[in-house]
Tab-separated table of C-alpha atoms in Angstrom:
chain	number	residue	atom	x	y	z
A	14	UNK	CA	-2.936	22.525	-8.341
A	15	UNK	CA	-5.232	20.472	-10.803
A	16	UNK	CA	-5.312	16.753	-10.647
A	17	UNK	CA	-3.338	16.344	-14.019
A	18	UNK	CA	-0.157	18.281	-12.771
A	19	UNK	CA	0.035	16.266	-9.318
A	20	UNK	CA	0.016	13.274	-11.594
A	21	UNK	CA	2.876	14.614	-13.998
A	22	UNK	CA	4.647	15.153	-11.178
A	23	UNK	CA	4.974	12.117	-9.561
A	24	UNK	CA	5.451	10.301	-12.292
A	25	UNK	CA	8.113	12.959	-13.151
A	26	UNK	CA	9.897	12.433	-9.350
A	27	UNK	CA	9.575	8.256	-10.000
A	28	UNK	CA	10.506	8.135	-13.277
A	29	UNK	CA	12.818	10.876	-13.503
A	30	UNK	CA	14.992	9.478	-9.881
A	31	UNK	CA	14.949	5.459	-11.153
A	32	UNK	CA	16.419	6.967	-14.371
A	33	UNK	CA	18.813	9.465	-12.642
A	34	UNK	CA	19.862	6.789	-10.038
A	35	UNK	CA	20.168	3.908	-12.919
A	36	UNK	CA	22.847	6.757	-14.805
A	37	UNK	CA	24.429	7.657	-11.116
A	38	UNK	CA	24.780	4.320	-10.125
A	39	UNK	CA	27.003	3.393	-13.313
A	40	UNK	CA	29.346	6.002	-11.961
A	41	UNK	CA	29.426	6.106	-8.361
A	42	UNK	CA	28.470	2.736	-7.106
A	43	UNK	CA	28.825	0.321	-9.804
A	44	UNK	CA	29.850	-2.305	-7.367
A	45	UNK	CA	25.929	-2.311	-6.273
A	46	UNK	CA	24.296	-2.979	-9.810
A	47	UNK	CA	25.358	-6.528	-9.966
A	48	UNK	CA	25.573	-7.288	-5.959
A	49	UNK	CA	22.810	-10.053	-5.599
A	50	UNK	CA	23.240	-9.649	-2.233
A	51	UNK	CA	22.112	-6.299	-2.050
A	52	UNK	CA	19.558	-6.260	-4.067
A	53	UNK	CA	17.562	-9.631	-1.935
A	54	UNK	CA	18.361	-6.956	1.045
A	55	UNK	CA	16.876	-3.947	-0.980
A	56	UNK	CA	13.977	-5.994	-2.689
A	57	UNK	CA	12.238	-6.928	-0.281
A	58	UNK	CA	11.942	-4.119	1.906
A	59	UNK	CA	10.912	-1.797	-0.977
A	60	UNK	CA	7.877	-4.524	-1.371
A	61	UNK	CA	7.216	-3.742	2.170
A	62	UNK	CA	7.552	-0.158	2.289
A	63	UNK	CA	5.463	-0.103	-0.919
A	64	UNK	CA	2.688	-2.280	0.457
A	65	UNK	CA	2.652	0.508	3.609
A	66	UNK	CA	2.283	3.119	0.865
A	67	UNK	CA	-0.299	1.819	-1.211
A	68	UNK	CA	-2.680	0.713	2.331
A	69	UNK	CA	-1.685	4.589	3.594
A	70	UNK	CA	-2.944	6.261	0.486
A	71	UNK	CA	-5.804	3.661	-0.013
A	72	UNK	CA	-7.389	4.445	3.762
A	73	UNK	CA	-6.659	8.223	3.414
A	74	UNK	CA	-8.114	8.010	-0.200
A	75	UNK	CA	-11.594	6.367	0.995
A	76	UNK	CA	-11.829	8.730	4.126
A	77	UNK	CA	-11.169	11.832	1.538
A	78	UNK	CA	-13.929	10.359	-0.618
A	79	UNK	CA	-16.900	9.292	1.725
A	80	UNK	CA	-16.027	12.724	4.145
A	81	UNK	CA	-14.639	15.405	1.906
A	82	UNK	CA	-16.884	15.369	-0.943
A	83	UNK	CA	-20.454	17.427	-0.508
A	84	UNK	CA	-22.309	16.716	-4.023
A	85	UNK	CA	-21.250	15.931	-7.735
A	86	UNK	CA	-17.812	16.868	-7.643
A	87	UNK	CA	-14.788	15.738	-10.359
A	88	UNK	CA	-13.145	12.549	-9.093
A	89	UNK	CA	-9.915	12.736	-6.519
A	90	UNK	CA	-11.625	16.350	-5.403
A	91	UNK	CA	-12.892	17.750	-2.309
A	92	UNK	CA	-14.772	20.739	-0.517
A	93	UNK	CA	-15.181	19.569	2.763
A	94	UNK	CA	-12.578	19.820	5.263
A	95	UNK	CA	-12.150	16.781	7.364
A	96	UNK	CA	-10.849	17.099	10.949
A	97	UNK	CA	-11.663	13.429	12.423
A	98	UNK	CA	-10.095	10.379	12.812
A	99	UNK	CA	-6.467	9.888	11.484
A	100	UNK	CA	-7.196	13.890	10.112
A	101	UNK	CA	-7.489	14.613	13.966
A	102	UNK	CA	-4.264	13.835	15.132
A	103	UNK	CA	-2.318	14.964	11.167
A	104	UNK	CA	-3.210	17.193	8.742
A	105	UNK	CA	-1.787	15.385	5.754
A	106	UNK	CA	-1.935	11.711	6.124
A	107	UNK	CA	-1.829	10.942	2.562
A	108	UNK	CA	1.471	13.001	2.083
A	109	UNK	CA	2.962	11.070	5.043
A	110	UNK	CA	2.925	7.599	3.205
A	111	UNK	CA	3.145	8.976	-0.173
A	112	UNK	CA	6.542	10.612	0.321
A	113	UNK	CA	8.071	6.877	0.826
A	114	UNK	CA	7.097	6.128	-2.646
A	115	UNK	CA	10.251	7.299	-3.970
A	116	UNK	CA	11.868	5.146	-1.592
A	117	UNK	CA	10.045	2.282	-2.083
A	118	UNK	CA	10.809	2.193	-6.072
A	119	UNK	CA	14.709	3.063	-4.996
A	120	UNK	CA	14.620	-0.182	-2.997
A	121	UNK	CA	12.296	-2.504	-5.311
A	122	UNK	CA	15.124	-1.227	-7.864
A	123	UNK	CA	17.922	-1.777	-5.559
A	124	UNK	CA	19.595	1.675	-6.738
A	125	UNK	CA	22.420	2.979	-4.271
A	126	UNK	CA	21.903	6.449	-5.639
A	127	UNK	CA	18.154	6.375	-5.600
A	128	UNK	CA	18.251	5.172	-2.168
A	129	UNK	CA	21.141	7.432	-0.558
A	130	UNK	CA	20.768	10.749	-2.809
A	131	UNK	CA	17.782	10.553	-4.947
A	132	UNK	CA	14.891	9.900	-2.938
A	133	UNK	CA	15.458	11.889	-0.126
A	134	UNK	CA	16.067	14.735	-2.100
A	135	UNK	CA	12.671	13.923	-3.455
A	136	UNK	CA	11.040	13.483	0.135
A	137	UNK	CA	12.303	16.841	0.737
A	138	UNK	CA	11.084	18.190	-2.523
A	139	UNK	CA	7.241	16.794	-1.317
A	140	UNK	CA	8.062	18.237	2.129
A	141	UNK	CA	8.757	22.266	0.311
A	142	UNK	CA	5.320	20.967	-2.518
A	143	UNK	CA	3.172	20.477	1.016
A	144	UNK	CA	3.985	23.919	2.254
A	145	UNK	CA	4.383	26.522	-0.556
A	146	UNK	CA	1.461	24.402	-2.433
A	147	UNK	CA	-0.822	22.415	-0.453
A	148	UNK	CA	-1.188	24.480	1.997
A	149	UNK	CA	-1.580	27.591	0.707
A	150	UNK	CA	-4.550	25.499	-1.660
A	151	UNK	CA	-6.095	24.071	1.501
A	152	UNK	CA	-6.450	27.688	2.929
A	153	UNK	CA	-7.756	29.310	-0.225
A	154	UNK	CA	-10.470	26.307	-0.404
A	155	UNK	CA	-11.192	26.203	3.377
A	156	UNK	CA	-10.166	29.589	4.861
A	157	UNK	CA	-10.449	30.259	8.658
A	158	UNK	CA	-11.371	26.894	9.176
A	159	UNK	CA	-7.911	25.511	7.688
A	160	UNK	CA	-5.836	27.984	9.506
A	161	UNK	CA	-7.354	27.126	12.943
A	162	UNK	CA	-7.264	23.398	12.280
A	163	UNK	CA	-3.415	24.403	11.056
A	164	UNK	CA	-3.403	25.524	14.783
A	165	UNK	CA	-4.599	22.584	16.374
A	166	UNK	CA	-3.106	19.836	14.763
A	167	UNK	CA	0.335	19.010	13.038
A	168	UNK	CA	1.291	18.530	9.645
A	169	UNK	CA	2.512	14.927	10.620
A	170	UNK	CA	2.498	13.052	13.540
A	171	UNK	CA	4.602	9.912	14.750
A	172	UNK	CA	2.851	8.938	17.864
A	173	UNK	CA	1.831	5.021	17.950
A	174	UNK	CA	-1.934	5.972	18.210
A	175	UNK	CA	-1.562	8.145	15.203
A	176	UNK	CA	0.025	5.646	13.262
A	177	UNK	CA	-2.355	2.982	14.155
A	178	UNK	CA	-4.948	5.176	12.563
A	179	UNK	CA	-3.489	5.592	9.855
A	180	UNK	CA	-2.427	1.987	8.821
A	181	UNK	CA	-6.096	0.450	10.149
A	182	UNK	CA	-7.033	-1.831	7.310
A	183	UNK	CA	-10.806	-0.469	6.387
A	184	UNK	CA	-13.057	-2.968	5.205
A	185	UNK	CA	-15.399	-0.891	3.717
């Protein structure tokens, strides 16, 4: 999957649930798109969740970049797999806080239907892109290697020590 299509898809997911959930909203739980109170609840927690998402993909992002890159290669591309730190203990870190991105914008929006319906249909939609797309990619680019580091280490991983990896705010 080239770099253009990942971005027309995401873009597609966000733009296409915030306008889905605006038009199910206005049926379902029109109570919720003038409830102030709801949306100082919703607000700020998609601001959080949003910040986690951004620092997630940032650190992933710069580890990609310095480790998975072996000469003059098109931006946002790799050909090196990397296997240490937070790629050690998960195999797709990146896809871990990206698929709260839908989330996040269902919150910051304060839509019911985003929130209950929308985005985690969406999450699940990343979940099916990582393995009949990603993966299969990551094998055809890596071969043996992938599928024995596919052995080794999960596709996401919850454990506190993980986690801290992955949210460690990189100076660099």
């Amino acid at each position: 999957m080239v770099i253009i299509p990942r971005i027309t898809f995401w873009i597609a997911i966000l733009l296409g649930g915030a306008l889905l959930g605006i038009y199910l909203d206005a049926r379902l739980f029109a109570g919720y798109l003038h409830d102030v109170y709801f949306h100082i609840l919703t607000l700020p927690l998609g601001l959080v969740l949003l910040y986690a998402v951004v620092l997630v993909s940032r650190n992933t992002g710069r580890i990609l970049a310095r480790m998975g890159r072996v000469g003059d290669l098109p931006r946002m591309e790799t050909n090196r797999l990397v296997t240490t730190g937070v790629y050690s203990c998960m195999r797709h870190p990146m896809h871990l806080g990206l698929m709260f991105f839908p989330l996040s914008l269902a919150l910051i929006l304060g839509s019911a239907s985003f929130i209950m319906i929308i985005a985690p249909a969406e999450i699940l939609l990343i979940l099916v892109m990582i393995r009949f797309v990603e993966e299969p990619e990551a094998i055809r680019k890596f071969g043996d290697a992938y599928i024995e580091y596919m052995r080794h280490v999960p596709a996401f991983n919850l454990k506190p020590s993980c986690l801290a990896m992955l949210f460690k705010i990189d100076a660099r």
